[in-house]
mmCIF file of C-alpha atoms in Angstrom:
data_model
loop_
_atom_site.group_PDB
_atom_site.id
_atom_site.type_symbol
_atom_site.label_atom_id
_atom_site.label_comp_id
_atom_site.label_asym_id
_atom_site.label_seq_id
_atom_site.Cartn_x
_atom_site.Cartn_y
_atom_site.Cartn_z
ATOM 1 C CA MET A 1 55.263 51.686 -33.547
ATOM 2 C CA ALA A 2 51.742 51.635 -34.780
ATOM 3 C CA GLN A 3 49.123 50.716 -32.207
ATOM 4 C CA GLN A 4 47.617 47.325 -32.832
ATOM 5 C CA ARG A 5 43.970 47.386 -33.646
ATOM 6 C CA ARG A 6 41.686 44.921 -31.956
ATOM 7 C CA ALA A 7 40.317 42.314 -34.316
ATOM 8 C CA PRO A 8 36.657 42.946 -35.145
ATOM 9 C CA THR A 9 34.191 40.694 -33.393
ATOM 10 C CA PRO A 10 32.915 38.070 -35.785
ATOM 11 C CA PRO A 11 29.246 38.578 -36.616
ATOM 12 C CA ILE A 12 26.840 36.259 -34.902
ATOM 13 C CA THR A 13 24.950 34.231 -37.432
ATOM 14 C CA GLY A 14 21.191 34.073 -37.393
ATOM 15 C CA LYS A 15 21.359 30.401 -36.445
ATOM 16 C CA TYR A 16 22.331 31.234 -32.878
ATOM 17 C CA CYS A 17 19.367 33.553 -32.455
ATOM 18 C CA GLU A 18 16.921 31.092 -33.977
ATOM 19 C CA ASP A 19 17.976 28.361 -31.555
ATOM 20 C CA HIS A 20 17.908 30.606 -28.492
ATOM 21 C CA MET A 21 15.007 32.985 -29.105
ATOM 22 C CA PRO A 22 14.179 34.685 -25.812
ATOM 23 C CA ASP A 23 10.754 34.045 -24.328
ATOM 24 C CA TYR A 24 9.452 35.545 -21.084
ATOM 25 C CA LYS A 25 8.250 32.119 -19.877
ATOM 26 C CA ASP A 26 11.713 30.561 -20.168
ATOM 27 C CA VAL A 27 13.042 32.029 -16.939
ATOM 28 C CA GLU A 28 16.109 29.794 -16.647
ATOM 29 C CA HIS A 29 17.289 30.944 -20.071
ATOM 30 C CA LEU A 30 16.668 34.621 -19.305
ATOM 31 C CA LYS A 31 18.578 34.409 -16.016
ATOM 32 C CA LYS A 32 21.779 33.830 -18.001
ATOM 33 C CA PHE A 33 21.471 37.337 -19.432
ATOM 34 C CA LEU A 34 21.210 39.143 -16.102
ATOM 35 C CA SER A 35 24.126 40.495 -14.129
ATOM 36 C CA ALA A 36 24.567 39.852 -10.391
ATOM 37 C CA HIS A 37 22.497 42.994 -9.749
ATOM 38 C CA GLY A 38 19.723 41.979 -12.122
ATOM 39 C CA GLN A 39 20.750 44.246 -14.999
ATOM 40 C CA ILE A 40 20.375 43.116 -18.619
ATOM 41 C CA VAL A 41 23.797 42.307 -20.085
ATOM 42 C CA SER A 42 25.102 44.038 -23.193
ATOM 43 C CA ARG A 43 24.879 42.683 -26.709
ATOM 44 C CA LYS A 44 28.589 41.954 -26.585
ATOM 45 C CA ARG A 45 28.094 39.540 -23.699
ATOM 46 C CA SER A 46 24.764 38.059 -24.735
ATOM 47 C CA GLY A 47 25.868 37.360 -28.322
ATOM 48 C CA TYR A 48 22.472 38.292 -29.710
ATOM 49 C CA CYS A 49 21.965 40.291 -32.898
ATOM 50 C CA THR A 50 20.262 43.692 -32.733
ATOM 51 C CA GLN A 51 16.720 42.451 -33.214
ATOM 52 C CA CYS A 52 17.096 39.532 -30.809
ATOM 53 C CA GLN A 53 18.694 41.721 -28.130
ATOM 54 C CA LYS A 54 15.571 43.882 -28.322
ATOM 55 C CA ALA A 55 13.450 40.752 -28.031
ATOM 56 C CA LEU A 56 15.553 39.725 -25.019
ATOM 57 C CA LYS A 57 14.993 43.113 -23.383
ATOM 58 C CA LEU A 58 11.244 42.817 -23.913
ATOM 59 C CA ALA A 59 11.153 39.233 -22.613
ATOM 60 C CA ILE A 60 13.073 40.165 -19.446
ATOM 61 C CA LYS A 61 10.810 43.152 -18.823
ATOM 62 C CA ARG A 62 7.719 40.982 -19.225
ATOM 63 C CA ALA A 63 9.151 38.380 -16.851
ATOM 64 C CA ARG A 64 9.922 41.141 -14.328
ATOM 65 C CA HIS A 65 6.339 42.385 -14.520
ATOM 66 C CA MET A 66 5.067 38.886 -13.726
ATOM 67 C CA ALA A 67 7.493 38.607 -10.764
ATOM 68 C CA LEU A 68 9.348 35.767 -12.479
ATOM 69 C CA LEU A 69 12.573 37.785 -12.473
ATOM 70 C CA PRO A 70 13.742 40.457 -10.039
ATOM 71 C CA PHE A 71 14.112 44.135 -10.906
ATOM 72 C CA VAL A 72 17.133 44.434 -8.605
ATOM 73 C CA GLY A 73 19.442 41.830 -7.090
ATOM 74 C CA MET B 1 -13.822 43.291 -36.504
ATOM 75 C CA LYS B 2 -11.405 40.449 -37.114
ATOM 76 C CA THR B 3 -11.041 37.786 -34.448
ATOM 77 C CA LYS B 4 -7.609 37.880 -32.853
ATOM 78 C CA THR B 5 -5.820 35.340 -30.708
ATOM 79 C CA TYR B 6 -4.292 36.340 -27.389
ATOM 80 C CA GLU B 7 -2.058 34.737 -24.810
ATOM 81 C CA THR B 8 -2.454 35.607 -21.172
ATOM 82 C CA MET B 9 -0.546 34.748 -18.043
ATOM 83 C CA VAL B 10 -2.290 35.374 -14.735
ATOM 84 C CA LEU B 11 -0.783 35.214 -11.272
ATOM 85 C CA LEU B 12 -3.319 33.852 -8.792
ATOM 86 C CA ASP B 13 -3.429 33.984 -5.028
ATOM 87 C CA ASN B 14 -2.388 30.624 -3.521
ATOM 88 C CA ALA B 15 -5.162 30.851 -0.910
ATOM 89 C CA LEU B 16 -7.705 30.505 -3.713
ATOM 90 C CA VAL B 17 -5.839 27.532 -5.217
ATOM 91 C CA ARG B 18 -5.788 25.816 -1.828
ATOM 92 C CA GLU B 19 -9.582 26.131 -1.595
ATOM 93 C CA ASP B 20 -10.349 24.604 -4.977
ATOM 94 C CA TRP B 21 -8.336 24.499 -8.181
ATOM 95 C CA LYS B 22 -11.385 24.561 -10.473
ATOM 96 C CA LYS B 23 -12.727 27.595 -8.695
ATOM 97 C CA ALA B 24 -9.372 29.325 -9.082
ATOM 98 C CA LYS B 25 -9.251 28.526 -12.771
ATOM 99 C CA ALA B 26 -12.814 29.748 -13.174
ATOM 100 C CA ALA B 27 -11.763 33.133 -11.748
ATOM 101 C CA VAL B 28 -9.723 33.560 -14.928
ATOM 102 C CA THR B 29 -11.953 31.889 -17.508
ATOM 103 C CA ASP B 30 -15.187 33.453 -16.221
ATOM 104 C CA THR B 31 -13.788 36.960 -16.614
ATOM 105 C CA LEU B 32 -12.760 36.167 -20.178
ATOM 106 C CA ALA B 33 -16.133 34.639 -21.019
ATOM 107 C CA LYS B 34 -17.940 37.593 -19.404
ATOM 108 C CA HIS B 35 -16.332 39.973 -21.873
ATOM 109 C CA GLY B 36 -17.050 37.865 -24.935
ATOM 110 C CA ALA B 37 -13.802 35.916 -25.270
ATOM 111 C CA THR B 38 -13.619 32.294 -26.374
ATOM 112 C CA VAL B 39 -11.173 30.370 -24.188
ATOM 113 C CA LEU B 40 -9.131 27.952 -26.327
ATOM 114 C CA THR B 41 -6.831 26.475 -23.693
ATOM 115 C CA CYS B 42 -6.296 27.148 -20.017
ATOM 116 C CA ARG B 43 -3.797 25.373 -17.816
ATOM 117 C CA ARG B 44 -1.703 25.669 -14.665
ATOM 118 C CA PHE B 45 1.684 27.012 -15.719
ATOM 119 C CA ASP B 46 3.597 26.819 -12.454
ATOM 120 C CA GLU B 47 3.534 27.446 -8.729
ATOM 121 C CA LYS B 48 6.652 29.180 -7.532
ATOM 122 C CA LYS B 49 8.273 31.678 -5.249
ATOM 123 C CA LEU B 50 7.975 35.182 -6.627
ATOM 124 C CA ALA B 51 11.038 37.286 -7.380
ATOM 125 C CA TYR B 52 9.582 40.044 -5.173
ATOM 126 C CA PRO B 53 6.484 40.223 -2.958
ATOM 127 C CA VAL B 54 3.269 41.063 -4.818
ATOM 128 C CA LYS B 55 0.298 42.332 -2.775
ATOM 129 C CA GLY B 56 1.827 40.793 0.358
ATOM 130 C CA ARG B 57 2.409 37.336 -1.148
ATOM 131 C CA ASN B 58 5.715 35.523 -1.496
ATOM 132 C CA ARG B 59 4.361 32.721 -3.661
ATOM 133 C CA GLY B 60 1.719 32.436 -6.349
ATOM 134 C CA THR B 61 0.239 30.159 -8.993
ATOM 135 C CA PHE B 62 0.593 31.078 -12.653
ATOM 136 C CA VAL B 63 -2.220 30.244 -15.054
ATOM 137 C CA MET B 64 -1.679 30.316 -18.809
ATOM 138 C CA CYS B 65 -4.617 30.847 -21.153
ATOM 139 C CA TYR B 66 -5.100 31.293 -24.875
ATOM 140 C CA PHE B 67 -8.279 32.919 -26.108
ATOM 141 C CA THR B 68 -9.828 34.644 -29.079
ATOM 142 C CA LEU B 69 -11.586 37.968 -28.840
ATOM 143 C CA GLU B 70 -13.632 39.728 -31.431
ATOM 144 C CA LYS B 71 -14.935 42.693 -29.502
ATOM 145 C CA GLU B 72 -12.890 45.579 -28.213
ATOM 146 C CA THR B 73 -13.266 44.614 -24.573
ATOM 147 C CA MET B 74 -9.620 44.091 -23.739
ATOM 148 C CA ALA B 75 -9.536 47.159 -21.501
ATOM 149 C CA ASP B 76 -12.483 45.790 -19.499
ATOM 150 C CA ILE B 77 -10.713 42.452 -18.980
ATOM 151 C CA ARG B 78 -7.560 44.211 -17.784
ATOM 152 C CA ARG B 79 -9.550 46.454 -15.446
ATOM 153 C CA ASP B 80 -11.471 43.505 -13.978
ATOM 154 C CA TRP B 81 -8.226 41.709 -13.175
ATOM 155 C CA GLU B 82 -6.627 44.828 -11.766
ATOM 156 C CA LEU B 83 -9.548 45.297 -9.381
ATOM 157 C CA SER B 84 -9.768 41.616 -8.456
ATOM 158 C CA GLU B 85 -8.206 40.507 -5.177
ATOM 159 C CA LYS B 86 -7.749 36.943 -6.431
ATOM 160 C CA VAL B 87 -5.609 37.999 -9.378
ATOM 161 C CA LEU B 88 -2.258 39.408 -8.316
ATOM 162 C CA ARG B 89 -0.799 40.153 -11.767
ATOM 163 C CA SER B 90 -1.778 39.655 -15.381
ATOM 164 C CA LEU B 91 -0.140 39.955 -18.767
ATOM 165 C CA ILE B 92 -2.027 39.818 -22.078
ATOM 166 C CA LEU B 93 -0.159 39.484 -25.374
ATOM 167 C CA ARG B 94 -1.233 39.177 -28.984
ATOM 168 C CA VAL B 95 -0.109 35.922 -30.678
ATOM 169 C CA GLU B 96 -0.499 34.567 -34.162
ATOM 170 C CA GLU B 97 -1.639 31.093 -33.159
ATOM 171 C CA VAL B 98 -1.837 28.748 -30.199
ATOM 172 C CA PRO B 99 1.335 26.602 -29.906
ATOM 173 C CA ALA B 100 0.691 22.911 -30.579
ATOM 174 C CA LYS B 101 2.290 21.997 -27.253
ATOM 175 C CA GLU B 102 -0.318 24.031 -25.361
ATOM 176 C CA HIS B 103 -3.179 21.830 -26.528
ATOM 177 C CA GLU B 104 -1.361 18.727 -25.268
ATOM 178 C CA LEU B 105 -0.558 20.282 -21.895
ATOM 179 C CA ALA B 106 -4.104 21.563 -21.425
ATOM 180 C CA ALA B 107 -5.527 18.161 -22.369
ATOM 181 C CA ALA B 108 -3.217 16.454 -19.859
ATOM 182 C CA GLU B 109 -4.538 18.750 -17.145
ATOM 183 C CA ASP B 110 -8.170 18.071 -18.038
ATOM 184 C CA SER B 111 -7.658 14.318 -17.690
ATOM 185 C CA ALA B 112 -9.098 12.679 -14.585
ATOM 186 C CA ASP B 113 -5.775 11.588 -13.062
ATOM 187 C CA PHE B 114 -4.392 15.118 -12.873
ATOM 188 C CA VAL B 115 -3.958 16.310 -9.308
ATOM 189 C CA VAL B 116 -2.931 19.854 -8.494
ATOM 190 C CA PRO B 117 -0.101 19.785 -5.948
ATOM 191 C CA ALA B 118 -0.966 21.744 -2.828
ATOM 192 C CA PRO B 119 0.945 25.045 -2.621
ATOM 193 C CA PRO B 120 3.432 25.396 0.246
ATOM 194 C CA PRO B 121 2.127 27.329 3.234
ATOM 195 C CA ASP B 122 4.742 30.150 3.236
ATOM 196 C CA ASP B 123 3.075 32.387 0.654
ATOM 197 C CA MET B 124 2.323 35.285 2.977
ATOM 198 C CA VAL B 125 4.975 37.877 3.653
ATOM 199 C CA GLU B 126 5.878 37.869 7.324
ATOM 200 C CA GLU B 127 5.138 41.218 8.808
ATOM 201 C CA GLU B 128 7.772 42.599 11.088
ATOM 202 C CA PRO B 129 6.474 43.080 14.624
ATOM 203 C CA VAL B 130 5.814 46.722 15.234
ATOM 204 C CA ALA B 131 7.817 47.933 18.199
ATOM 205 C CA GLU B 132 5.627 49.571 20.806
ATOM 206 C CA ALA B 133 6.273 53.252 21.015
ATOM 207 C CA ALA B 134 8.130 54.099 24.187
ATOM 208 C CA PRO B 135 6.298 56.632 26.385
ATOM 209 C CA ALA B 136 7.596 60.045 25.647
ATOM 210 C CA ASP B 137 9.595 61.455 28.517
ATOM 211 C CA GLU B 138 8.203 64.541 30.072
ATOM 212 C CA ILE B 139 9.853 67.531 28.631
ATOM 213 C CA MET B 140 11.690 69.413 31.310
ATOM 214 C CA VAL B 141 10.919 73.054 31.070
ATOM 215 C CA PRO B 142 13.469 75.052 33.053
ATOM 216 C CA ASP B 143 12.068 77.603 35.402
ATOM 217 C CA LEU B 144 13.369 80.921 34.199
ATOM 218 C CA ASN B 145 13.355 82.319 37.728
ATOM 219 C CA ASP B 146 15.930 79.766 38.854
ATOM 220 C CA ILE B 147 18.466 80.695 36.222
ATOM 221 C CA ASP B 148 21.084 83.091 37.442
ATOM 222 C CA MET B 149 21.540 85.632 34.728
ATOM 223 C CA PRO B 150 24.813 87.481 34.662
ATOM 224 C CA ALA B 151 24.379 90.997 35.814
ATOM 225 C CA LYS B 152 24.612 93.547 33.063
ATOM 226 C CA GLY B 153 27.251 96.152 33.060
#
């Protein structure tokens, strides 16, 4: 019996990204994309496209520098 | 050189804010003006507990400023803030334009009925009491003459 292939993840449209563009000042929004240990979640979990995931990474790192978000925990 | 617009967020010591808010704000705007920047808007962003202690402080006040700069004095501004004891952290970013909302928020702060809420008193990190070192016990040096050595052979 042939192994069933997992259905491909539907592509996230640009609309989602436009409505939820990450910004380092919006701490409550950024907190949703951190794990319990303070790690940045993967693209699969965040739902962002490639460019916006990079923007998310940058925003979180800026917020961490300003002590708005923790590095760990 | 073309004039560019910048956004900056500065983390200020709460002790300075408690003294006088205008003085605290001037610590940011004066440094910018000193290095040839034109301050467009400057406002109190927030006062909150920090995610981790910075220079021995648990809390701090964030100030958000937009300014234009023509000269290449950005490095001097950064260095001034790094050396300053009033400024705990700073972040300077290049932006295309000042958001429309910023002008409204800054204008609301400049109005006469704006009162800066006093920061809570728990901004200093509590230092753990250092345990006094116990006096070192005298080291017992055994007298070699008292030790009975097994006879050889």
